[in-house]
């Protein structure tokens, strides 16, 4: 899943793709690099981000979704029902929902539209202030299973779960979730992980800025795939796909069974 933020303020690519033509060109470039899905977002959810007005978010995403949808599967990264509906009308077939609450919209859209339920503690404005859990993996898992069961019951056929790396989590919480991805995979729901360029990687890489965290982003993508994760959300598609293919097509097939 390639990341396409059509926002002025996303943490790593904010302001780069606000022009729709440039955004579409970047989306198609990620497809050429091997992305199977392009994730279009019109509201930053980085820590401290302010919410965006619905009409403005729709204005940002709809033309880009419509232009990309004939070429690639498009997901819409939103927390708003109205934006999800407008994006589905424009051709999006996956709702990437960091609020894990939009399954009724997806159920209403009928077959062919999937849903990603992501875990977040709190909301982007305050989520990194004081995240706390007794057992982060168990709590994230049971939250995601409950939401996903509700979505299935409502008629959503395709449901993904995502631990929400960096969304109300300390460095230790993120590392526990990554170390124990098998506990999410064992739910039976396909798992999505988004660690690309995130702050915890900067902390682990000696304070590297967001555009200099490639080795960490790729390492976590390969780790996640090896743990059974079905999709990774990545800014650096060329390097991520290259690493995943190298390991998946050469190393993994050579391993003794
Ligand atoms: N992370 C971000 C946004 N959307 N969706 C899912 N399913 N999983 C994630 O981990 C995830 C996500 C944050 O990254 P980004 O879009 O690059 O930045 P911003 O929120 O500042 O636009």
PDB file of N, CA, C and O in Angstrom, residues 123-174:
ATOM      1  N   UNK A 123      -7.135  10.632  20.510  1.00  0.00           N
ATOM      2  CA  UNK A 123      -7.215  11.192  19.160  1.00  0.00           C
ATOM      3  C   UNK A 123      -5.900  11.908  18.840  1.00  0.00           C
ATOM      4  O   UNK A 123      -5.093  12.163  19.729  1.00  0.00           O
ATOM      5  N   UNK A 124      -5.697  12.198  17.538  1.00  0.00           N
ATOM      6  CA  UNK A 124      -4.369  12.688  17.146  1.00  0.00           C
ATOM      7  C   UNK A 124      -3.886  13.901  17.944  1.00  0.00           C
ATOM      8  O   UNK A 124      -2.693  14.035  18.210  1.00  0.00           O
ATOM      9  N   UNK A 125      -4.813  14.782  18.365  1.00  0.00           N
ATOM     10  CA  UNK A 125      -4.367  15.991  19.066  1.00  0.00           C
ATOM     11  C   UNK A 125      -3.617  15.668  20.363  1.00  0.00           C
ATOM     12  O   UNK A 125      -2.685  16.349  20.729  1.00  0.00           O
ATOM     13  N   UNK A 126      -4.060  14.598  21.048  1.00  0.00           N
ATOM     14  CA  UNK A 126      -3.505  14.350  22.382  1.00  0.00           C
ATOM     15  C   UNK A 126      -2.953  12.942  22.590  1.00  0.00           C
ATOM     16  O   UNK A 126      -2.494  12.617  23.682  1.00  0.00           O
ATOM     17  N   UNK A 127      -2.986  12.103  21.545  1.00  0.00           N
ATOM     18  CA  UNK A 127      -2.741  10.667  21.761  1.00  0.00           C
ATOM     19  C   UNK A 127      -1.340  10.324  22.280  1.00  0.00           C
ATOM     20  O   UNK A 127      -1.156   9.285  22.908  1.00  0.00           O
ATOM     21  N   UNK A 128      -0.369  11.189  22.016  1.00  0.00           N
ATOM     22  CA  UNK A 128       0.988  10.855  22.461  1.00  0.00           C
ATOM     23  C   UNK A 128       1.314  11.464  23.834  1.00  0.00           C
ATOM     24  O   UNK A 128       2.436  11.329  24.330  1.00  0.00           O
ATOM     25  N   UNK A 129       0.304  12.111  24.482  1.00  0.00           N
ATOM     26  CA  UNK A 129       0.573  12.782  25.759  1.00  0.00           C
ATOM     27  C   UNK A 129       0.924  11.768  26.848  1.00  0.00           C
ATOM     28  O   UNK A 129       1.921  11.922  27.542  1.00  0.00           O
ATOM     29  N   UNK A 130       0.103  10.726  26.993  1.00  0.00           N
ATOM     30  CA  UNK A 130       0.353   9.761  28.076  1.00  0.00           C
ATOM     31  C   UNK A 130      -0.292   8.417  27.756  1.00  0.00           C
ATOM     32  O   UNK A 130      -1.193   7.956  28.463  1.00  0.00           O
ATOM     33  N   UNK A 131       0.155   7.757  26.682  1.00  0.00           N
ATOM     34  CA  UNK A 131      -0.479   6.470  26.349  1.00  0.00           C
ATOM     35  C   UNK A 131      -0.184   5.432  27.427  1.00  0.00           C
ATOM     36  O   UNK A 131       0.929   5.397  27.944  1.00  0.00           O
ATOM     37  N   UNK A 132      -1.172   4.645  27.792  1.00  0.00           N
ATOM     38  CA  UNK A 132      -0.919   3.606  28.783  1.00  0.00           C
ATOM     39  C   UNK A 132      -1.826   2.405  28.546  1.00  0.00           C
ATOM     40  O   UNK A 132      -2.969   2.548  28.101  1.00  0.00           O
ATOM     41  N   UNK A 133      -1.295   1.234  28.828  1.00  0.00           N
ATOM     42  CA  UNK A 133      -1.993  -0.045  28.660  1.00  0.00           C
ATOM     43  C   UNK A 133      -1.485  -0.974  29.765  1.00  0.00           C
ATOM     44  O   UNK A 133      -0.329  -0.851  30.181  1.00  0.00           O
ATOM     45  N   UNK A 134      -2.321  -1.935  30.165  1.00  0.00           N
ATOM     46  CA  UNK A 134      -1.818  -3.010  31.035  1.00  0.00           C
ATOM     47  C   UNK A 134      -1.048  -4.008  30.166  1.00  0.00           C
ATOM     48  O   UNK A 134       0.065  -4.403  30.484  1.00  0.00           O
ATOM     49  N   UNK A 135      -1.651  -4.396  29.025  1.00  0.00           N
ATOM     50  CA  UNK A 135      -0.993  -5.296  28.066  1.00  0.00           C
ATOM     51  C   UNK A 135      -1.386  -4.789  26.688  1.00  0.00           C
ATOM     52  O   UNK A 135      -2.501  -5.041  26.210  1.00  0.00           O
ATOM     53  N   UNK A 136      -0.491  -4.038  26.075  1.00  0.00           N
ATOM     54  CA  UNK A 136      -0.848  -3.345  24.833  1.00  0.00           C
ATOM     55  C   UNK A 136      -1.303  -4.325  23.753  1.00  0.00           C
ATOM     56  O   UNK A 136      -2.279  -4.058  23.033  1.00  0.00           O
ATOM     57  N   UNK A 137      -0.640  -5.458  23.632  1.00  0.00           N
ATOM     58  CA  UNK A 137      -0.985  -6.380  22.539  1.00  0.00           C
ATOM     59  C   UNK A 137      -2.372  -6.980  22.771  1.00  0.00           C
ATOM     60  O   UNK A 137      -3.208  -7.033  21.863  1.00  0.00           O
ATOM     61  N   UNK A 138      -2.634  -7.410  24.004  1.00  0.00           N
ATOM     62  CA  UNK A 138      -3.937  -8.014  24.304  1.00  0.00           C
ATOM     63  C   UNK A 138      -5.059  -6.986  24.114  1.00  0.00           C
ATOM     64  O   UNK A 138      -6.127  -7.313  23.574  1.00  0.00           O
ATOM     65  N   UNK A 139      -4.827  -5.738  24.549  1.00  0.00           N
ATOM     66  CA  UNK A 139      -5.888  -4.728  24.445  1.00  0.00           C
ATOM     67  C   UNK A 139      -6.154  -4.338  22.998  1.00  0.00           C
ATOM     68  O   UNK A 139      -7.305  -4.191  22.574  1.00  0.00           O
ATOM     69  N   UNK A 140      -5.082  -4.183  22.218  1.00  0.00           N
ATOM     70  CA  UNK A 140      -5.249  -3.836  20.802  1.00  0.00           C
ATOM     71  C   UNK A 140      -5.958  -4.985  20.080  1.00  0.00           C
ATOM     72  O   UNK A 140      -6.889  -4.777  19.297  1.00  0.00           O
ATOM     73  N   UNK A 141      -5.533  -6.197  20.382  1.00  0.00           N
ATOM     74  CA  UNK A 141      -6.129  -7.363  19.732  1.00  0.00           C
ATOM     75  C   UNK A 141      -7.623  -7.455  20.043  1.00  0.00           C
ATOM     76  O   UNK A 141      -8.445  -7.623  19.140  1.00  0.00           O
ATOM     77  N   UNK A 142      -7.995  -7.331  21.310  1.00  0.00           N
ATOM     78  CA  UNK A 142      -9.417  -7.534  21.616  1.00  0.00           C
ATOM     79  C   UNK A 142     -10.267  -6.387  21.064  1.00  0.00           C
ATOM     80  O   UNK A 142     -11.386  -6.610  20.599  1.00  0.00           O
ATOM     81  N   UNK A 143      -9.726  -5.175  21.038  1.00  0.00           N
ATOM     82  CA  UNK A 143     -10.447  -4.055  20.412  1.00  0.00           C
ATOM     83  C   UNK A 143     -10.691  -4.344  18.923  1.00  0.00           C
ATOM     84  O   UNK A 143     -11.809  -4.201  18.418  1.00  0.00           O
ATOM     85  N   UNK A 144      -9.635  -4.763  18.229  1.00  0.00           N
ATOM     86  CA  UNK A 144      -9.762  -4.977  16.777  1.00  0.00           C
ATOM     87  C   UNK A 144     -10.701  -6.143  16.456  1.00  0.00           C
ATOM     88  O   UNK A 144     -11.477  -6.069  15.496  1.00  0.00           O
ATOM     89  N   UNK A 145     -10.628  -7.189  17.255  1.00  0.00           N
ATOM     90  CA  UNK A 145     -11.515  -8.331  16.998  1.00  0.00           C
ATOM     91  C   UNK A 145     -12.973  -7.921  17.209  1.00  0.00           C
ATOM     92  O   UNK A 145     -13.857  -8.257  16.405  1.00  0.00           O
ATOM     93  N   UNK A 146     -13.246  -7.144  18.256  1.00  0.00           N
ATOM     94  CA  UNK A 146     -14.630  -6.722  18.508  1.00  0.00           C
ATOM     95  C   UNK A 146     -15.161  -5.865  17.357  1.00  0.00           C
ATOM     96  O   UNK A 146     -16.278  -6.077  16.860  1.00  0.00           O
ATOM     97  N   UNK A 147     -14.353  -4.893  16.908  1.00  0.00           N
ATOM     98  CA  UNK A 147     -14.803  -4.035  15.795  1.00  0.00           C
ATOM     99  C   UNK A 147     -14.969  -4.848  14.508  1.00  0.00           C
ATOM    100  O   UNK A 147     -15.911  -4.642  13.740  1.00  0.00           O
ATOM    101  N   UNK A 148     -14.047  -5.763  14.277  1.00  0.00           N
ATOM    102  CA  UNK A 148     -14.091  -6.538  13.033  1.00  0.00           C
ATOM    103  C   UNK A 148     -15.266  -7.499  13.030  1.00  0.00           C
ATOM    104  O   UNK A 148     -15.930  -7.682  11.997  1.00  0.00           O
ATOM    105  N   UNK A 149     -15.563  -8.102  14.185  1.00  0.00           N
ATOM    106  CA  UNK A 149     -16.740  -8.969  14.267  1.00  0.00           C
ATOM    107  C   UNK A 149     -18.015  -8.163  13.985  1.00  0.00           C
ATOM    108  O   UNK A 149     -18.920  -8.631  13.287  1.00  0.00           O
ATOM    109  N   UNK A 150     -18.065  -6.945  14.509  1.00  0.00           N
ATOM    110  CA  UNK A 150     -19.244  -6.091  14.259  1.00  0.00           C
ATOM    111  C   UNK A 150     -19.374  -5.797  12.764  1.00  0.00           C
ATOM    112  O   UNK A 150     -20.473  -5.829  12.196  1.00  0.00           O
ATOM    113  N   UNK A 151     -18.247  -5.537  12.131  1.00  0.00           N
ATOM    114  CA  UNK A 151     -18.284  -5.229  10.693  1.00  0.00           C
ATOM    115  C   UNK A 151     -18.729  -6.447   9.886  1.00  0.00           C
ATOM    116  O   UNK A 151     -19.548  -6.335   8.962  1.00  0.00           O
ATOM    117  N   UNK A 152     -18.208  -7.607  10.237  1.00  0.00           N
ATOM    118  CA  UNK A 152     -18.608  -8.839   9.536  1.00  0.00           C
ATOM    119  C   UNK A 152     -20.112  -9.072   9.699  1.00  0.00           C
ATOM    120  O   UNK A 152     -20.805  -9.390   8.732  1.00  0.00           O
ATOM    121  N   UNK A 153     -20.583  -8.900  10.927  1.00  0.00           N
ATOM    122  CA  UNK A 153     -22.013  -9.095  11.194  1.00  0.00           C
ATOM    123  C   UNK A 153     -22.851  -8.121  10.375  1.00  0.00           C
ATOM    124  O   UNK A 153     -23.942  -8.452   9.909  1.00  0.00           O
ATOM    125  N   UNK A 154     -22.333  -6.920  10.181  1.00  0.00           N
ATOM    126  CA  UNK A 154     -23.069  -5.910   9.403  1.00  0.00           C
ATOM    127  C   UNK A 154     -23.002  -6.182   7.900  1.00  0.00           C
ATOM    128  O   UNK A 154     -23.656  -5.498   7.116  1.00  0.00           O
ATOM    129  N   UNK A 155     -22.153  -7.155   7.504  1.00  0.00           N
ATOM    130  CA  UNK A 155     -22.119  -7.534   6.088  1.00  0.00           C
ATOM    131  C   UNK A 155     -20.878  -7.117   5.336  1.00  0.00           C
ATOM    132  O   UNK A 155     -20.830  -7.236   4.114  1.00  0.00           O
ATOM    133  N   UNK A 156     -19.835  -6.629   6.038  1.00  0.00           N
ATOM    134  CA  UNK A 156     -18.584  -6.276   5.344  1.00  0.00           C
ATOM    135  C   UNK A 156     -17.768  -7.561   5.157  1.00  0.00           C
ATOM    136  O   UNK A 156     -17.395  -8.215   6.125  1.00  0.00           O
ATOM    137  N   UNK A 157     -17.492  -7.907   3.889  1.00  0.00           N
ATOM    138  CA  UNK A 157     -16.809  -9.175   3.603  1.00  0.00           C
ATOM    139  C   UNK A 157     -15.312  -9.103   3.840  1.00  0.00           C
ATOM    140  O   UNK A 157     -14.690 -10.076   4.249  1.00  0.00           O
ATOM    141  N   UNK A 158     -14.734  -7.966   3.500  1.00  0.00           N
ATOM    142  CA  UNK A 158     -13.264  -7.834   3.562  1.00  0.00           C
ATOM    143  C   UNK A 158     -12.896  -6.901   4.714  1.00  0.00           C
ATOM    144  O   UNK A 158     -13.129  -5.695   4.636  1.00  0.00           O
ATOM    145  N   UNK A 159     -12.338  -7.471   5.765  1.00  0.00           N
ATOM    146  CA  UNK A 159     -11.992  -6.679   6.951  1.00  0.00           C
ATOM    147  C   UNK A 159     -10.523  -6.904   7.287  1.00  0.00           C
ATOM    148  O   UNK A 159     -10.094  -8.044   7.487  1.00  0.00           O
ATOM    149  N   UNK A 160      -9.748  -5.819   7.348  1.00  0.00           N
ATOM    150  CA  UNK A 160      -8.338  -5.853   7.728  1.00  0.00           C
ATOM    151  C   UNK A 160      -8.206  -5.269   9.131  1.00  0.00           C
ATOM    152  O   UNK A 160      -8.969  -4.365   9.501  1.00  0.00           O
ATOM    153  N   UNK A 161      -7.203  -5.750   9.870  1.00  0.00           N
ATOM    154  CA  UNK A 161      -6.920  -5.144  11.180  1.00  0.00           C
ATOM    155  C   UNK A 161      -5.499  -4.576  11.183  1.00  0.00           C
ATOM    156  O   UNK A 161      -4.602  -5.108  10.526  1.00  0.00           O
ATOM    157  N   UNK A 162      -5.340  -3.470  11.911  1.00  0.00           N
ATOM    158  CA  UNK A 162      -4.068  -2.734  11.918  1.00  0.00           C
ATOM    159  C   UNK A 162      -3.810  -2.248  13.344  1.00  0.00           C
ATOM    160  O   UNK A 162      -4.673  -1.577  13.926  1.00  0.00           O
ATOM    161  N   UNK A 163      -2.629  -2.587  13.926  1.00  0.00           N
ATOM    162  CA  UNK A 163      -2.375  -2.199  15.319  1.00  0.00           C
ATOM    163  C   UNK A 163      -2.186  -0.703  15.526  1.00  0.00           C
ATOM    164  O   UNK A 163      -2.158  -0.239  16.676  1.00  0.00           O
ATOM    165  N   UNK A 164      -2.044   0.074  14.459  1.00  0.00           N
ATOM    166  CA  UNK A 164      -1.933   1.530  14.629  1.00  0.00           C
ATOM    167  C   UNK A 164      -0.622   1.949  15.273  1.00  0.00           C
ATOM    168  O   UNK A 164      -0.598   2.605  16.328  1.00  0.00           O
ATOM    169  N   UNK A 165       0.478   1.579  14.625  1.00  0.00           N
ATOM    170  CA  UNK A 165       1.803   1.946  15.148  1.00  0.00           C
ATOM    171  C   UNK A 165       1.882   3.478  15.279  1.00  0.00           C
ATOM    172  O   UNK A 165       1.580   4.212  14.327  1.00  0.00           O
ATOM    173  N   UNK A 166       2.234   3.938  16.488  1.00  0.00           N
ATOM    174  CA  UNK A 166       2.381   5.385  16.719  1.00  0.00           C
ATOM    175  C   UNK A 166       1.112   6.113  17.096  1.00  0.00           C
ATOM    176  O   UNK A 166       1.145   7.319  17.364  1.00  0.00           O
ATOM    177  N   UNK A 167      -0.009   5.424  17.131  1.00  0.00           N
ATOM    178  CA  UNK A 167      -1.285   6.088  17.447  1.00  0.00           C
ATOM    179  C   UNK A 167      -1.639   5.856  18.919  1.00  0.00           C
ATOM    180  O   UNK A 167      -2.360   4.926  19.262  1.00  0.00           O
ATOM    181  N   UNK A 168      -1.122   6.718  19.789  1.00  0.00           N
ATOM    182  CA  UNK A 168      -1.336   6.542  21.229  1.00  0.00           C
ATOM    183  C   UNK A 168      -0.472   5.404  21.741  1.00  0.00           C
ATOM    184  O   UNK A 168      -0.962   4.524  22.455  1.00  0.00           O
ATOM    185  N   UNK A 169       0.802   5.401  21.351  1.00  0.00           N
ATOM    186  CA  UNK A 169       1.729   4.333  21.748  1.00  0.00           C
ATOM    187  C   UNK A 169       3.122   4.909  21.982  1.00  0.00           C
ATOM    188  O   UNK A 169       3.590   5.733  21.189  1.00  0.00           O
ATOM    189  N   UNK A 170       3.766   4.438  23.032  1.00  0.00           N
ATOM    190  CA  UNK A 170       5.168   4.783  23.258  1.00  0.00           C
ATOM    191  C   UNK A 170       6.046   3.897  22.380  1.00  0.00           C
ATOM    192  O   UNK A 170       5.567   2.938  21.752  1.00  0.00           O
ATOM    193  N   UNK A 171       7.339   4.186  22.409  1.00  0.00           N
ATOM    194  CA  UNK A 171       8.299   3.331  21.695  1.00  0.00           C
ATOM    195  C   UNK A 171       8.149   1.876  22.136  1.00  0.00           C
ATOM    196  O   UNK A 171       8.098   0.964  21.303  1.00  0.00           O
ATOM    197  N   UNK A 172       8.046   1.656  23.443  1.00  0.00           N
ATOM    198  CA  UNK A 172       7.943   0.276  23.946  1.00  0.00           C
ATOM    199  C   UNK A 172       6.650  -0.382  23.477  1.00  0.00           C
ATOM    200  O   UNK A 172       6.631  -1.561  23.146  1.00  0.00           O
ATOM    201  N   UNK A 173       5.552   0.382  23.454  1.00  0.00           N
ATOM    202  CA  UNK A 173       4.285  -0.182  22.950  1.00  0.00           C
ATOM    203  C   UNK A 173       4.440  -0.600  21.482  1.00  0.00           C
ATOM    204  O   UNK A 173       4.004  -1.685  21.086  1.00  0.00           O
ATOM    205  N   UNK A 174       5.035   0.282  20.676  1.00  0.00           N
ATOM    206  CA  UNK A 174       5.217  -0.056  19.253  1.00  0.00           C
ATOM    207  C   UNK A 174       6.067  -1.318  19.098  1.00  0.00           C
ATOM    208  O   UNK A 174       5.759  -2.198  18.280  1.00  0.00           O
TER     209      UNK A 174
END
